[in-house]
Amino acid sequence: MAHKKIVGIASFAALLGAYFLYGTKKGKQKRKDISGWMIKMKGEVVERLEGLKDVNEETYGKVVDDVSRHFQKIKKVSATELASLVAELKADWKALKRGGKKHARQKNSI
C-alpha cells in the first residue's frame, strides 16, 4: 500500500512538471519564456508536494504560497512575474487533479 502511494505521488509530480511545459496551447511559448528561477520554484513546489500524504486544492495553494514567499526575497525576480507564476500555478490545479485521476485509473487497469 505504501509503495502505491509513493508511485502515485511520483506520478503526480511528473504530471505536474509535464503539464506546466507541455499541457497547454501556450506551452511552446512558456518553454521559451521560462527562466531559471521559475524552474527552481516549480521544482520546490513539486518537492514539497511529494512529502505530503494527501494533496488537495487547499494544501496545494498553501505550498505555492509558501514557496512564493521565499522567491519574493530574490532580487532578480520581479513582483509581476512572481504574481503571474503563482496565479498560473493555482489556476492549473483543476487540470492537474483531473489529469492525475485519469492517469491513476489507466495505471490501475493494466
Coordinates of N, CA and C in Angstrom, one line a residue:
M1 N 0.8 -1.2 0.0 CA 0.0 0.0 0.0 C 0.9 1.2 0.0
A2 N 1.9 1.3 0.8 CA 2.8 2.4 0.9 C 3.5 2.6 -0.4
H3 N 3.9 1.5 -1.1 CA 4.6 1.6 -2.4 C 3.6 2.3 -3.4
K4 N 2.3 1.9 -3.4 CA 1.4 2.5 -4.3 C 1.3 4.0 -4.1
K5 N 1.3 4.4 -2.9 CA 1.2 5.9 -2.6 C 2.4 6.6 -3.1
I6 N 3.6 6.0 -2.9 CA 4.8 6.6 -3.4 C 4.8 6.7 -4.9
V7 N 4.4 5.7 -5.6 CA 4.3 5.7 -7.0 C 3.3 6.7 -7.5
G8 N 2.2 6.8 -6.8 CA 1.1 7.8 -7.1 C 1.6 9.2 -7.0
I9 N 2.3 9.5 -5.9 CA 2.8 10.8 -5.7 C 3.9 11.2 -6.7
A10 N 4.7 10.2 -7.0 CA 5.8 10.5 -8.0 C 5.1 10.7 -9.4
S11 N 4.1 9.9 -9.7 CA 3.4 10.1 -11.0 C 2.7 11.5 -11.0
F12 N 2.1 11.9 -9.9 CA 1.5 13.2 -9.8 C 2.6 14.3 -10.0
A13 N 3.7 14.2 -9.4 CA 4.8 15.2 -9.5 C 5.3 15.3 -11.0
A14 N 5.4 14.1 -11.6 CA 5.9 14.1 -13.0 C 4.8 14.7 -13.9
L15 N 3.5 14.4 -13.6 CA 2.4 15.0 -14.4 C 2.4 16.5 -14.2
L16 N 2.7 17.0 -13.0 CA 2.7 18.4 -12.7 C 3.8 19.1 -13.5
G17 N 5.0 18.6 -13.6 CA 6.0 19.2 -14.3 C 5.8 19.1 -15.8
A18 N 5.3 18.0 -16.3 CA 5.0 18.0 -17.7 C 3.8 18.9 -18.2
Y19 N 2.8 19.0 -17.3 CA 1.7 19.9 -17.6 C 2.2 21.3 -17.8
F20 N 3.0 21.8 -16.9 CA 3.5 23.2 -17.0 C 4.2 23.5 -18.3
L21 N 4.9 22.5 -18.9 CA 5.6 22.8 -20.1 C 5.0 22.3 -21.4
Y22 N 4.1 21.4 -21.3 CA 3.5 20.8 -22.5 C 2.0 20.7 -22.5
G23 N 1.3 20.9 -21.4 CA -0.1 20.7 -21.3 C -1.0 21.7 -21.8
T24 N -0.5 22.9 -22.2 CA -1.4 23.9 -22.7 C -1.0 24.3 -24.1
K25 N -1.9 25.1 -24.7 CA -1.7 25.6 -26.1 C -0.5 26.5 -26.1
K26 N -0.3 27.2 -25.0 CA 0.8 28.2 -24.9 C 2.1 27.6 -24.4
G27 N 2.2 26.3 -24.3 CA 3.3 25.6 -23.7 C 4.6 25.9 -24.4
K28 N 4.6 26.0 -25.8 CA 5.8 26.3 -26.5 C 6.3 27.6 -26.1
Q29 N 5.5 28.6 -26.0 CA 5.9 29.9 -25.6 C 6.4 29.9 -24.2
K30 N 5.7 29.2 -23.3 CA 6.1 29.1 -21.9 C 7.5 28.5 -21.8
R31 N 7.8 27.5 -22.6 CA 9.2 26.9 -22.6 C 10.2 27.9 -23.0
K32 N 9.9 28.8 -23.9 CA 10.9 29.8 -24.3 C 11.0 30.9 -23.2
D33 N 9.9 31.3 -22.6 CA 10.0 32.4 -21.6 C 10.5 32.0 -20.3
I34 N 10.4 30.7 -20.0 CA 10.8 30.3 -18.6 C 12.2 30.6 -18.3
S35 N 12.4 31.1 -17.1 CA 13.8 31.4 -16.7 C 14.2 30.4 -15.5
G36 N 15.4 30.5 -15.1 CA 15.9 29.6 -14.1 C 15.2 29.6 -12.8
W37 N 14.8 30.8 -12.3 CA 14.1 30.8 -11.0 C 12.7 30.2 -11.1
M38 N 12.1 30.3 -12.2 CA 10.8 29.7 -12.4 C 10.9 28.2 -12.3
I39 N 11.9 27.6 -12.9 CA 12.1 26.2 -12.8 C 12.4 25.8 -11.4
K40 N 13.2 26.5 -10.7 CA 13.5 26.2 -9.3 C 12.3 26.3 -8.5
M41 N 11.4 27.3 -8.7 CA 10.2 27.5 -7.9 C 9.3 26.3 -8.1
K42 N 9.1 25.9 -9.3 CA 8.2 24.8 -9.6 C 8.7 23.5 -9.1
G43 N 10.1 23.4 -9.1 CA 10.7 22.2 -8.5 C 10.5 22.1 -7.0
E44 N 10.6 23.3 -6.4 CA 10.4 23.3 -4.9 C 8.9 22.9 -4.6
V45 N 8.0 23.4 -5.4 CA 6.6 23.1 -5.2 C 6.4 21.6 -5.3
V46 N 7.0 21.0 -6.3 CA 6.9 19.5 -6.6 C 7.5 18.8 -5.4
E47 N 8.7 19.2 -4.9 CA 9.3 18.5 -3.8 C 8.5 18.5 -2.6
R48 N 7.9 19.7 -2.3 CA 7.1 19.8 -1.1 C 5.8 19.0 -1.2
L49 N 5.2 18.9 -2.4 CA 4.0 18.1 -2.6 C 4.4 16.6 -2.5
E50 N 5.5 16.2 -2.9 CA 5.9 14.8 -2.7 C 6.0 14.4 -1.3
G51 N 6.3 15.3 -0.4 CA 6.4 15.0 1.0 C 5.1 14.9 1.7
L52 N 4.0 15.3 1.1 CA 2.7 15.3 1.7 C 1.9 14.0 1.4
K53 N 1.1 13.5 2.4 CA 0.4 12.3 2.2 C -0.9 12.6 1.3
D54 N -1.6 13.6 1.6 CA -2.8 14.0 1.0 C -2.7 15.3 0.4
V55 N -2.9 15.4 -0.9 CA -2.8 16.7 -1.6 C -4.2 17.1 -2.1
N56 N -4.7 18.2 -1.7 CA -5.9 18.8 -2.2 C -5.7 20.2 -2.6
E57 N -6.7 20.9 -3.0 CA -6.6 22.2 -3.6 C -6.1 23.2 -2.5
E58 N -6.5 23.0 -1.3 CA -6.1 23.9 -0.2 C -4.6 23.8 0.1
T59 N -4.2 22.5 0.3 CA -2.8 22.3 0.6 C -1.9 22.7 -0.6
Y60 N -2.4 22.4 -1.8 CA -1.6 22.8 -3.0 C -1.4 24.3 -3.0
G61 N -2.5 25.1 -2.7 CA -2.4 26.6 -2.7 C -1.5 27.0 -1.6
K62 N -1.5 26.4 -0.4 CA -0.6 26.8 0.7 C 0.9 26.5 0.3
V63 N 1.1 25.4 -0.3 CA 2.5 25.1 -0.8 C 3.0 26.2 -1.8
V64 N 2.2 26.5 -2.7 CA 2.5 27.5 -3.7 C 2.8 28.8 -3.0
D65 N 2.0 29.2 -2.1 CA 2.1 30.5 -1.4 C 3.4 30.5 -0.5
D66 N 3.7 29.4 0.1 CA 4.9 29.3 1.0 C 6.2 29.4 0.1
V67 N 6.2 28.7 -1.0 CA 7.4 28.7 -1.9 C 7.5 30.1 -2.5
S68 N 6.4 30.8 -2.9 CA 6.5 32.1 -3.5 C 7.0 33.1 -2.5
R69 N 6.7 33.0 -1.2 CA 7.3 33.9 -0.2 C 8.8 33.9 -0.2
H70 N 9.3 32.7 -0.4 CA 10.8 32.6 -0.4 C 11.3 33.3 -1.6
F71 N 10.7 33.1 -2.8 CA 11.2 33.7 -4.0 C 10.9 35.2 -4.1
Q72 N 10.1 35.8 -3.2 CA 9.9 37.2 -3.2 C 11.2 37.9 -2.8
K73 N 12.0 37.2 -2.0 CA 13.2 37.8 -1.4 C 14.4 37.9 -2.5
I74 N 14.2 37.2 -3.6 CA 15.3 37.1 -4.6 C 15.2 38.4 -5.4
K75 N 16.3 39.1 -5.6 CA 16.3 40.4 -6.3 C 16.0 40.3 -7.8
K76 N 16.4 39.2 -8.4 CA 16.2 39.1 -9.9 C 14.8 38.7 -10.2
V77 N 13.9 38.5 -9.3 CA 12.5 38.1 -9.5 C 11.7 39.3 -9.4
S78 N 11.0 39.7 -10.5 CA 10.1 40.8 -10.4 C 8.8 40.4 -9.8
A79 N 8.1 41.3 -9.1 CA 6.9 41.1 -8.4 C 5.8 40.6 -9.4
T80 N 5.8 41.2 -10.6 CA 4.7 40.9 -11.6 C 4.9 39.5 -12.1
E81 N 6.2 39.1 -12.4 CA 6.5 37.8 -12.9 C 6.1 36.7 -11.8
L82 N 6.4 37.0 -10.6 CA 6.1 36.1 -9.5 C 4.6 35.9 -9.3
A83 N 3.9 37.1 -9.3 CA 2.4 37.0 -9.2 C 1.8 36.3 -10.3
S84 N 2.3 36.5 -11.5 CA 1.8 35.7 -12.7 C 2.0 34.2 -12.6
L85 N 3.2 33.8 -12.1 CA 3.5 32.4 -12.0 C 2.6 31.8 -10.9
V86 N 2.5 32.5 -9.8 CA 1.6 32.0 -8.7 C 0.2 31.8 -9.2
A87 N -0.3 32.8 -9.9 CA -1.7 32.7 -10.4 C -1.8 31.5 -11.4
E88 N -0.8 31.3 -12.2 CA -0.8 30.2 -13.2 C -0.8 28.9 -12.5
L89 N 0.1 28.8 -11.4 CA 0.2 27.5 -10.7 C -1.2 27.2 -10.0
K90 N -1.8 28.2 -9.4 CA -3.0 27.9 -8.7 C -4.2 27.6 -9.7
A91 N -4.2 28.3 -10.8 CA -5.2 28.0 -11.8 C -5.1 26.6 -12.5
D92 N -3.9 26.1 -12.5 CA -3.7 24.8 -13.1 C -4.1 23.6 -12.2
W93 N -4.5 23.9 -11.0 CA -4.8 22.8 -10.0 C -5.9 21.9 -10.6
K94 N -7.0 22.4 -11.1 CA -8.1 21.6 -11.6 C -7.6 20.7 -12.7
A95 N -6.8 21.2 -13.6 CA -6.4 20.4 -14.7 C -5.4 19.3 -14.2
L96 N -4.6 19.6 -13.3 CA -3.7 18.7 -12.7 C -4.4 17.6 -11.9
K97 N -5.4 18.0 -11.2 CA -6.2 17.0 -10.5 C -6.9 16.1 -11.4
R98 N -7.5 16.6 -12.5 CA -8.2 15.8 -13.5 C -7.2 14.9 -14.2
G99 N -6.1 15.4 -14.5 CA -5.1 14.6 -15.2 C -4.5 13.5 -14.3
G100 N -4.3 13.8 -13.1 CA -3.8 12.8 -12.1 C -4.8 11.6 -11.9
K101 N -6.0 11.9 -11.8 CA -7.0 10.9 -11.6 C -7.1 10.0 -12.9
K102 N -7.1 10.6 -14.1 CA -7.1 9.9 -15.3 C -5.9 9.0 -15.4
H103 N -4.8 9.5 -15.1 CA -3.5 8.7 -15.1 C -3.6 7.5 -14.1
A104 N -4.1 7.8 -12.9 CA -4.2 6.7 -11.9 C -5.1 5.6 -12.4
R105 N -6.3 6.0 -13.0 CA -7.2 4.9 -13.4 C -6.6 4.1 -14.5
Q106 N -5.8 4.7 -15.4 CA -5.2 3.9 -16.5 C -4.2 3.0 -15.9
K107 N -3.4 3.5 -15.0 CA -2.3 2.6 -14.4 C -2.9 1.4 -13.7
N108 N -4.0 1.6 -13.0 CA -4.6 0.5 -12.2 C -5.3 -0.5 -13.1
S109 N -5.7 -0.1 -14.3 CA -6.4 -1.1 -15.2 C -5.4 -2.0 -15.9
I110 N -4.1 -1.7 -15.8 CA -3.1 -2.5 -16.5 C -2.8 -3.8 -15.7

